[in-house]
XYZ file of N, CA and C in Angstrom:
588
model
N -124.399 16.939 38.703
C -123.336 17.907 38.835
C -123.610 18.738 40.079
N -122.601 18.954 40.894
C -122.766 19.758 42.103
C -121.722 20.852 42.142
N -122.147 22.037 42.510
C -121.260 23.167 42.738
C -121.285 23.446 44.225
N -120.130 23.411 44.882
C -120.082 23.531 46.332
C -120.028 24.988 46.773
N -120.784 25.263 47.811
C -120.776 26.586 48.435
C -120.188 26.446 49.828
N -119.636 27.518 50.382
C -119.111 27.446 51.749
C -120.220 27.093 52.737
N -119.869 26.363 53.806
C -120.864 25.952 54.791
C -121.379 27.110 55.616
N -120.590 28.130 55.843
C -121.067 29.274 56.613
C -120.839 30.540 55.789
N -121.560 31.521 56.153
C -121.461 32.768 55.415
C -120.083 33.387 55.612
N -119.505 33.792 54.499
C -118.217 34.470 54.518
C -118.333 35.691 53.619
N -117.275 36.465 53.557
C -117.270 37.658 52.717
C -116.191 37.512 51.653
N -116.510 37.932 50.438
C -115.518 37.960 49.371
C -114.619 39.161 49.589
N -113.564 39.297 48.769
C -112.655 40.444 48.879
C -113.400 41.761 48.734
N -114.482 41.773 47.956
C -115.256 43.001 47.755
C -116.273 43.231 48.871
N -116.332 42.318 49.860
C -117.255 42.477 50.972
C -118.614 41.836 50.753
N -118.804 41.176 49.611
C -120.091 40.544 49.300
C -120.216 39.226 50.059
N -121.378 38.931 50.541
C -121.638 37.686 51.259
C -121.609 36.522 50.288
N -120.850 35.430 50.641
C -120.843 34.252 49.767
C -122.193 33.564 49.789
N -122.940 33.681 50.894
C -124.273 33.078 50.954
C -125.172 33.713 49.905
N -125.103 35.051 49.776
C -125.928 35.699 48.764
C -125.407 35.374 47.368
N -124.080 35.182 47.218
C -123.526 34.795 45.923
C -124.048 33.427 45.497
N -124.111 32.501 46.445
C -124.638 31.170 46.144
C -126.107 31.269 45.758
N -126.864 32.071 46.497
C -128.281 32.252 46.180
C -128.440 32.853 44.785
N -127.612 33.839 44.464
C -127.679 34.451 43.136
C -127.322 33.439 42.048
N -126.299 32.623 42.286
C -125.921 31.587 41.316
C -127.047 30.575 41.153
N -127.678 30.213 42.273
C -128.797 29.280 42.215
C -129.931 29.849 41.360
N -130.276 31.104 41.590
C -131.348 31.743 40.827
C -130.990 31.798 39.345
N -129.738 32.159 39.042
C -129.311 32.250 37.637
C -129.339 30.887 36.958
N -128.835 29.863 37.645
C -128.856 28.513 37.062
C -130.282 28.008 36.886
N -131.143 28.283 37.851
C -132.547 27.864 37.738
C -133.192 28.483 36.513
N -132.924 29.777 36.296
C -133.517 30.479 35.155
C -132.954 29.980 33.832
N -131.675 29.575 33.837
C -131.015 29.173 32.591
C -131.140 27.682 32.280
N -131.597 26.903 33.239
C -131.658 25.450 33.033
C -132.622 25.108 31.900
N -132.207 24.201 31.015
C -133.114 23.772 29.948
C -134.362 23.106 30.531
N -135.433 23.104 29.784
C -136.674 22.487 30.243
C -136.428 21.028 30.613
N -136.986 20.637 31.749
C -136.837 19.267 32.225
C -135.701 19.080 33.215
N -134.755 20.006 33.247
C -133.650 19.930 34.189
C -134.086 20.548 35.510
N -133.588 20.010 36.640
C -133.912 20.541 37.961
C -132.660 21.124 38.585
N -132.835 22.227 39.266
C -131.739 22.845 40.005
C -132.179 22.885 41.468
N -131.331 22.316 42.348
C -131.657 22.261 43.767
C -130.477 22.790 44.570
N -130.767 23.348 45.732
C -129.739 23.812 46.654
C -129.853 22.939 47.902
N -128.878 22.039 48.079
C -128.931 21.046 49.148
C -127.647 21.126 49.960
N -127.780 21.404 51.252
C -126.649 21.490 52.170
C -125.495 22.297 51.579
N -125.819 23.474 51.033
C -124.805 24.383 50.540
C -124.255 24.074 49.166
N -124.775 23.067 48.482
C -124.325 22.728 47.140
C -125.467 22.902 46.153
N -125.146 23.472 45.008
C -126.118 23.588 43.926
C -126.004 22.317 43.082
N -127.124 21.636 42.910
C -127.164 20.406 42.121
C -128.015 20.635 40.887
N -127.445 20.333 39.730
C -128.155 20.435 38.466
C -128.412 19.004 38.001
N -129.689 18.633 37.927
C -130.081 17.251 37.658
C -130.723 17.163 36.281
N -130.216 16.267 35.427
C -130.798 16.129 34.088
C -132.197 15.523 34.153
N -132.928 15.603 33.054
C -134.268 15.001 33.035
C -134.198 13.510 33.373
N -135.241 13.030 34.020
C -135.299 11.623 34.415
C -135.486 10.733 33.188
N -135.003 9.488 33.318
C -135.216 8.543 32.222
C -136.606 7.912 32.337
N -136.976 7.155 31.342
C -138.313 6.560 31.297
C -138.617 5.648 32.466
N -137.652 4.832 32.878
C -137.872 3.914 34.001
C -138.204 4.705 35.271
N -137.457 5.762 35.511
C -137.693 6.619 36.669
C -139.115 7.156 36.643
N -139.534 7.704 35.509
C -140.861 8.303 35.397
C -141.970 7.260 35.499
N -141.730 6.057 35.021
C -142.725 4.978 35.164
C -142.948 4.652 36.639
N -141.871 4.649 37.424
C -142.003 4.371 38.863
C -142.787 5.494 39.537
N -142.447 6.740 39.230
C -143.177 7.878 39.805
C -144.655 7.782 39.441
N -144.945 7.476 38.184
C -146.332 7.347 37.726
C -147.057 6.210 38.451
N -146.375 5.107 38.643
C -146.988 3.952 39.316
C -147.310 4.267 40.771
N -146.367 4.870 41.489
C -146.606 5.196 42.897
C -147.759 6.187 43.019
N -147.699 7.273 42.257
C -148.750 8.290 42.373
C -150.093 7.763 41.891
N -150.073 6.868 40.916
C -151.320 6.249 40.460
C -151.950 5.370 41.525
N -151.121 4.632 42.260
C -151.659 3.800 43.336
C -152.230 4.666 44.459
N -151.584 5.792 44.744
C -152.140 6.708 45.747
C -153.504 7.197 45.269
N -153.589 7.594 44.005
C -154.870 8.072 43.449
C -155.948 6.990 43.561
N -155.587 5.740 43.282
C -156.560 4.646 43.355
C -157.104 4.431 44.760
N -156.286 4.701 45.778
C -156.693 4.454 47.164
C -157.165 5.706 47.901
N -156.689 6.873 47.484
C -157.023 8.110 48.201
C -157.282 9.234 47.200
N -158.486 9.288 46.683
C -158.849 10.291 45.684
C -158.880 11.716 46.258
N -158.878 11.838 47.589
C -158.905 13.156 48.211
C -157.523 13.801 48.291
N -156.490 13.059 47.932
C -155.134 13.584 48.040
C -154.599 14.035 46.686
N -153.805 15.090 46.698
C -153.130 15.544 45.497
C -151.804 14.819 45.345
N -151.418 14.583 44.108
C -150.152 13.935 43.781
C -149.369 14.929 42.934
N -148.283 15.441 43.472
C -147.566 16.546 42.848
C -146.175 16.108 42.413
N -145.819 16.435 41.178
C -144.457 16.226 40.686
C -143.927 17.585 40.230
N -142.658 17.817 40.452
C -142.053 19.071 40.040
C -142.349 20.240 40.955
N -142.900 19.983 42.141
C -143.218 21.065 43.077
C -141.999 21.322 43.971
N -141.640 22.570 44.128
C -140.508 22.911 44.973
C -140.913 23.023 46.433
N -140.037 22.568 47.318
C -140.267 22.675 48.757
C -139.108 23.424 49.405
N -139.432 24.206 50.432
C -138.407 24.841 51.253
C -138.106 23.903 52.423
N -136.933 23.342 52.418
C -136.501 22.416 53.463
C -135.254 23.020 54.105
N -135.427 23.893 55.110
C -134.295 24.645 55.667
C -133.139 23.786 56.144
N -133.396 22.610 56.662
C -132.307 21.782 57.179
C -131.505 21.122 56.064
N -131.989 21.184 54.839
C -131.225 20.624 53.721
C -130.121 21.587 53.295
N -130.310 22.872 53.530
C -129.305 23.884 53.201
C -129.769 25.215 53.774
N -128.930 26.254 53.706
C -129.357 27.552 54.235
C -130.664 28.043 53.617
N -130.844 27.841 52.317
C -132.105 28.249 51.692
C -133.011 27.058 51.448
N -132.467 25.847 51.458
C -133.253 24.625 51.422
C -134.219 24.496 50.269
N -133.774 24.704 49.073
C -134.670 24.631 47.918
C -134.482 23.289 47.223
N -135.480 22.414 47.363
C -135.421 21.090 46.761
C -136.685 20.831 45.946
N -136.545 19.914 44.999
C -137.676 19.508 44.161
C -137.759 17.980 44.234
N -138.611 17.454 45.111
C -138.747 16.000 45.217
C -139.325 15.406 43.935
N -139.147 14.107 43.770
C -139.732 13.440 42.604
C -141.254 13.454 42.671
N -141.799 13.299 43.891
C -143.249 13.427 44.052
C -143.583 13.776 45.491
N -144.727 14.430 45.647
C -145.215 14.866 46.947
C -146.687 14.484 47.035
N -147.097 13.951 48.173
C -148.502 13.639 48.442
C -148.972 14.583 49.538
N -150.047 15.320 49.242
C -150.598 16.296 50.186
C -152.075 16.474 49.874
N -152.853 17.012 50.810
C -154.258 17.285 50.509
C -154.387 18.170 49.270
N -155.396 17.882 48.466
C -155.632 18.691 47.266
C -155.751 20.155 47.653
N -155.187 21.024 46.819
C -155.242 22.454 47.069
C -154.126 22.981 47.946
N -153.214 22.122 48.380
C -152.141 22.553 49.283
C -151.170 23.530 48.647
N -151.069 23.521 47.325
C -150.086 24.354 46.645
C -150.751 25.219 45.585
N -151.872 25.823 45.928
C -152.663 26.592 44.974
C -152.207 28.024 44.780
N -151.011 28.356 45.243
C -150.523 29.727 45.084
C -149.541 29.804 43.915
N -148.932 30.943 43.726
C -148.002 31.149 42.615
C -146.543 30.966 43.028
N -146.297 30.489 44.240
C -144.924 30.314 44.713
C -144.220 29.190 43.961
N -142.909 29.309 43.835
C -142.124 28.245 43.218
C -141.687 27.219 44.269
N -141.413 27.699 45.509
C -141.013 26.819 46.606
C -141.998 27.014 47.749
N -142.446 25.902 48.322
C -143.539 25.914 49.288
C -143.091 25.407 50.649
N -143.793 25.859 51.676
C -143.630 25.321 53.016
C -144.083 23.858 52.992
N -143.347 22.944 53.642
C -143.700 21.531 53.598
C -144.766 21.104 54.608
N -145.365 22.062 55.326
C -146.304 21.725 56.394
C -147.455 20.827 55.987
N -147.958 20.945 54.780
C -149.098 20.146 54.329
C -148.695 18.773 53.801
N -147.399 18.541 53.599
C -146.928 17.308 52.953
C -147.127 16.114 53.882
N -147.804 15.091 53.367
C -147.989 13.848 54.119
C -146.871 12.853 53.813
N -146.480 12.813 52.541
C -145.443 11.887 52.103
C -144.649 12.567 51.005
N -143.342 12.422 51.085
C -142.461 12.909 50.029
C -141.733 11.697 49.480
N -141.471 11.685 48.172
C -140.849 10.519 47.567
C -139.728 10.866 46.614
N -138.728 10.004 46.612
C -137.609 10.116 45.687
C -137.367 8.752 45.061
N -137.003 8.776 43.780
C -136.594 7.585 43.048
C -135.136 7.810 42.686
N -134.250 6.947 43.152
C -132.830 7.193 42.954
C -132.427 7.023 41.491
N -131.390 7.749 41.154
C -130.652 7.546 39.907
C -129.184 7.676 40.284
N -128.290 7.354 39.367
C -126.865 7.433 39.702
C -126.476 8.840 40.140
N -127.084 9.858 39.545
C -126.692 11.233 39.860
C -127.340 11.772 41.134
N -128.388 11.136 41.659
C -129.090 11.686 42.823
C -129.086 10.786 44.056
N -128.640 9.550 43.938
C -128.789 8.577 45.027
C -128.165 9.045 46.339
N -126.964 9.614 46.289
C -126.308 10.039 47.530
C -127.109 11.133 48.232
N -127.641 12.088 47.474
C -128.472 13.138 48.080
C -129.771 12.565 48.622
N -130.383 11.639 47.887
C -131.650 11.049 48.312
C -131.499 10.269 49.613
N -130.360 9.598 49.794
C -130.121 8.788 50.986
C -129.542 9.594 52.156
N -129.024 10.796 51.889
C -128.348 11.567 52.928
C -129.007 12.902 53.208
N -128.570 13.970 52.519
C -129.079 15.310 52.844
C -130.596 15.439 52.748
N -131.209 14.855 51.730
C -132.672 14.975 51.617
C -133.356 14.198 52.737
N -132.863 13.030 53.059
C -133.412 12.243 54.169
C -133.378 13.068 55.455
N -132.247 13.669 55.761
C -132.115 14.477 56.980
C -133.023 15.712 56.923
N -133.060 16.359 55.773
C -133.883 17.554 55.630
C -135.365 17.272 55.756
N -135.836 16.194 55.130
C -137.260 15.851 55.211
C -137.647 15.497 56.645
N -136.757 14.789 57.354
C -137.035 14.462 58.762
C -137.109 15.732 59.596
N -136.120 16.610 59.432
C -136.097 17.859 60.213
C -137.308 18.736 59.918
N -137.840 18.645 58.694
C -139.033 19.418 58.331
C -140.303 18.810 58.910
N -140.196 17.628 59.514
C -141.349 16.987 60.139
C -142.280 16.302 59.161
N -141.804 15.992 57.954
C -142.641 15.270 56.986
C -142.812 13.845 57.491
N -144.047 13.428 57.654
C -144.358 12.162 58.328
C -143.747 10.944 57.642
N -143.758 10.919 56.308
C -143.274 9.743 55.583
C -142.363 10.166 54.436
N -141.254 9.445 54.320
C -140.340 9.622 53.195
C -140.201 8.270 52.525
N -140.687 8.185 51.291
C -140.618 6.946 50.516
C -139.461 7.046 49.546
N -138.505 6.149 49.683
C -137.335 6.112 48.818
C -137.398 4.841 47.978
N -137.492 5.021 46.680
C -137.401 3.876 45.769
C -135.951 3.853 45.306
N -135.185 2.931 45.872
C -133.745 2.876 45.648
C -133.454 1.851 44.555
N -133.358 2.341 43.326
C -133.155 1.439 42.187
C -131.798 0.746 42.235
N -130.771 1.441 42.722
C -129.444 0.830 42.767
C -129.388 -0.331 43.763
N -130.156 -0.247 44.824
C -130.176 -1.308 45.842
C -131.376 -2.235 45.695
N -132.218 -1.966 44.695
C -133.415 -2.778 44.426
C -134.327 -2.867 45.649
N -134.541 -1.716 46.316
C -135.360 -1.687 47.528
C -136.351 -0.523 47.492
N -137.461 -0.730 48.182
C -138.392 0.348 48.499
C -138.285 0.542 50.009
N -138.042 1.775 50.432
C -137.783 2.060 51.843
C -138.747 3.146 52.308
N -139.471 2.857 53.378
C -140.364 3.848 53.969
C -139.777 4.307 55.295
N -139.448 5.600 55.363
C -138.964 6.222 56.589
C -140.147 6.923 57.239
N -140.271 6.794 58.573
C -141.369 7.447 59.286
C -140.927 7.813 60.697
N -141.820 8.472 61.423
C -141.577 8.938 62.782
C -140.354 9.852 62.854
N -140.452 11.045 62.240
C -139.323 11.970 62.259
C -139.050 12.506 63.660
N -137.764 12.630 63.983
C -137.319 13.204 65.256
C -135.990 13.894 64.990
N -135.999 15.206 65.003
C -134.782 15.941 64.673
C -134.442 15.737 63.211
N -133.178 15.441 62.949
C -132.724 15.263 61.567
C -132.702 13.800 61.142
N -133.541 12.985 61.762
C -133.580 11.573 61.359
C -134.985 11.018 61.519
N -135.219 9.948 60.830
C -136.456 9.193 61.001
C -136.132 8.036 61.930
N -137.034 7.746 62.872
C -136.764 6.706 63.861
C -137.286 5.338 63.446
N -138.042 5.284 62.356
C -138.543 3.993 61.872
C -138.217 3.872 60.391
N -137.763 2.681 60.011
C -137.387 2.421 58.628
C -137.841 1.016 58.274
N -138.647 0.906 57.209
C -139.107 -0.393 56.725
C -138.614 -0.548 55.297
N -137.889 -1.643 55.034
C -137.339 -1.908 53.709
C -137.940 -3.189 53.157
N -138.245 -3.155 51.878
C -138.639 -4.384 51.180
C -137.909 -4.408 49.855
N -137.681 -5.611 49.349
C -137.128 -5.722 48.007
C -138.193 -5.278 47.017
N -137.752 -4.603 45.961
C -138.709 -4.240 44.919
C -139.291 -5.536 44.371
N -140.575 -5.588 44.272
C -141.431 -6.732 43.901
C -142.290 -7.176 45.080
N -141.908 -6.759 46.312
C -142.682 -7.098 47.501
C -143.615 -5.936 47.868
N -144.754 -6.207 48.519
C -145.633 -5.111 48.955
C -145.003 -4.350 50.120
N -145.266 -3.046 50.152
C -144.791 -2.193 51.225
C -145.999 -1.518 51.851
N -146.219 -1.775 53.126
C -147.377 -1.226 53.814
C -147.177 0.257 54.102
N -148.119 1.074 53.617
C -148.126 2.506 53.907
C -149.176 2.741 54.987
N -148.757 3.092 56.199
C -149.701 3.256 57.309
C -150.676 4.398 57.076
N -151.673 4.493 57.946
C -152.601 5.631 57.923
C -151.802 6.915 58.100
N -152.165 7.957 57.459
C -153.443 8.190 56.788
C -153.523 7.677 55.356
N -152.454 7.063 54.847
C -152.535 6.500 53.501
C -153.287 5.175 53.554
N -152.841 4.252 54.373
C -153.600 3.057 54.682
C -153.776 2.049 53.552
N -152.702 1.739 52.829
C -152.784 0.667 51.832
C -151.396 0.090 51.596
N -151.357 -1.077 50.968
C -150.087 -1.711 50.620
C -149.675 -1.262 49.228
N -148.494 -0.686 49.121
C -147.951 -0.266 47.843
C -147.422 -1.507 47.124
N -147.916 -1.737 45.916
C -147.480 -2.874 45.103
C -146.240 -2.445 44.321
N -145.081 -2.945 44.736
C -143.848 -2.560 44.074
C -143.485 -3.489 42.912
N -144.304 -4.482 42.650
C -143.998 -5.438 41.577
C -143.985 -4.776 40.201
N -144.643 -3.611 40.072
C -144.669 -2.905 38.786
C -143.414 -2.052 38.573
N -142.540 -1.972 39.572
C -141.344 -1.137 39.434
C -140.282 -1.844 38.635
């Protein structure tokens, strides 16, 4: 479900900024969302995402488990909020998983600077696929995140985006799910997608 906000700041009849109204609505929805639901603000739209299904979570578990098997020095984070300014004015997103050095998010913040993130990952579902392939892709590139791993269940592909430049990644490697996907250094291993 998406609630659209104006693309630029405007004023209501009472003189209130619509940008602050959207931020207030985002905060209220975040506080009221049932456990397991995610609320994100992406390119001016508030998205309320239901809890993931079992297949989705199995894929997230498999990817993060393979990272753990190959790189024990890295943290594998799910449910961590990131500030991605190019995704929206406030850029509040919650990726399916984030790979960063252990201790990168040891504070009490709900949304974090993405500077420490080595790889961000999304697993598509019918309700999130368009955002995962569009606004989040552009936002992660603009934030300078080195790797964006998209497990696209609808297209049966694993896609690794790398070499960010502006609002796009300049390199894209796609494999059919079931084929290995090479994750370059600093990860440095082949992701086995056959378990997806």
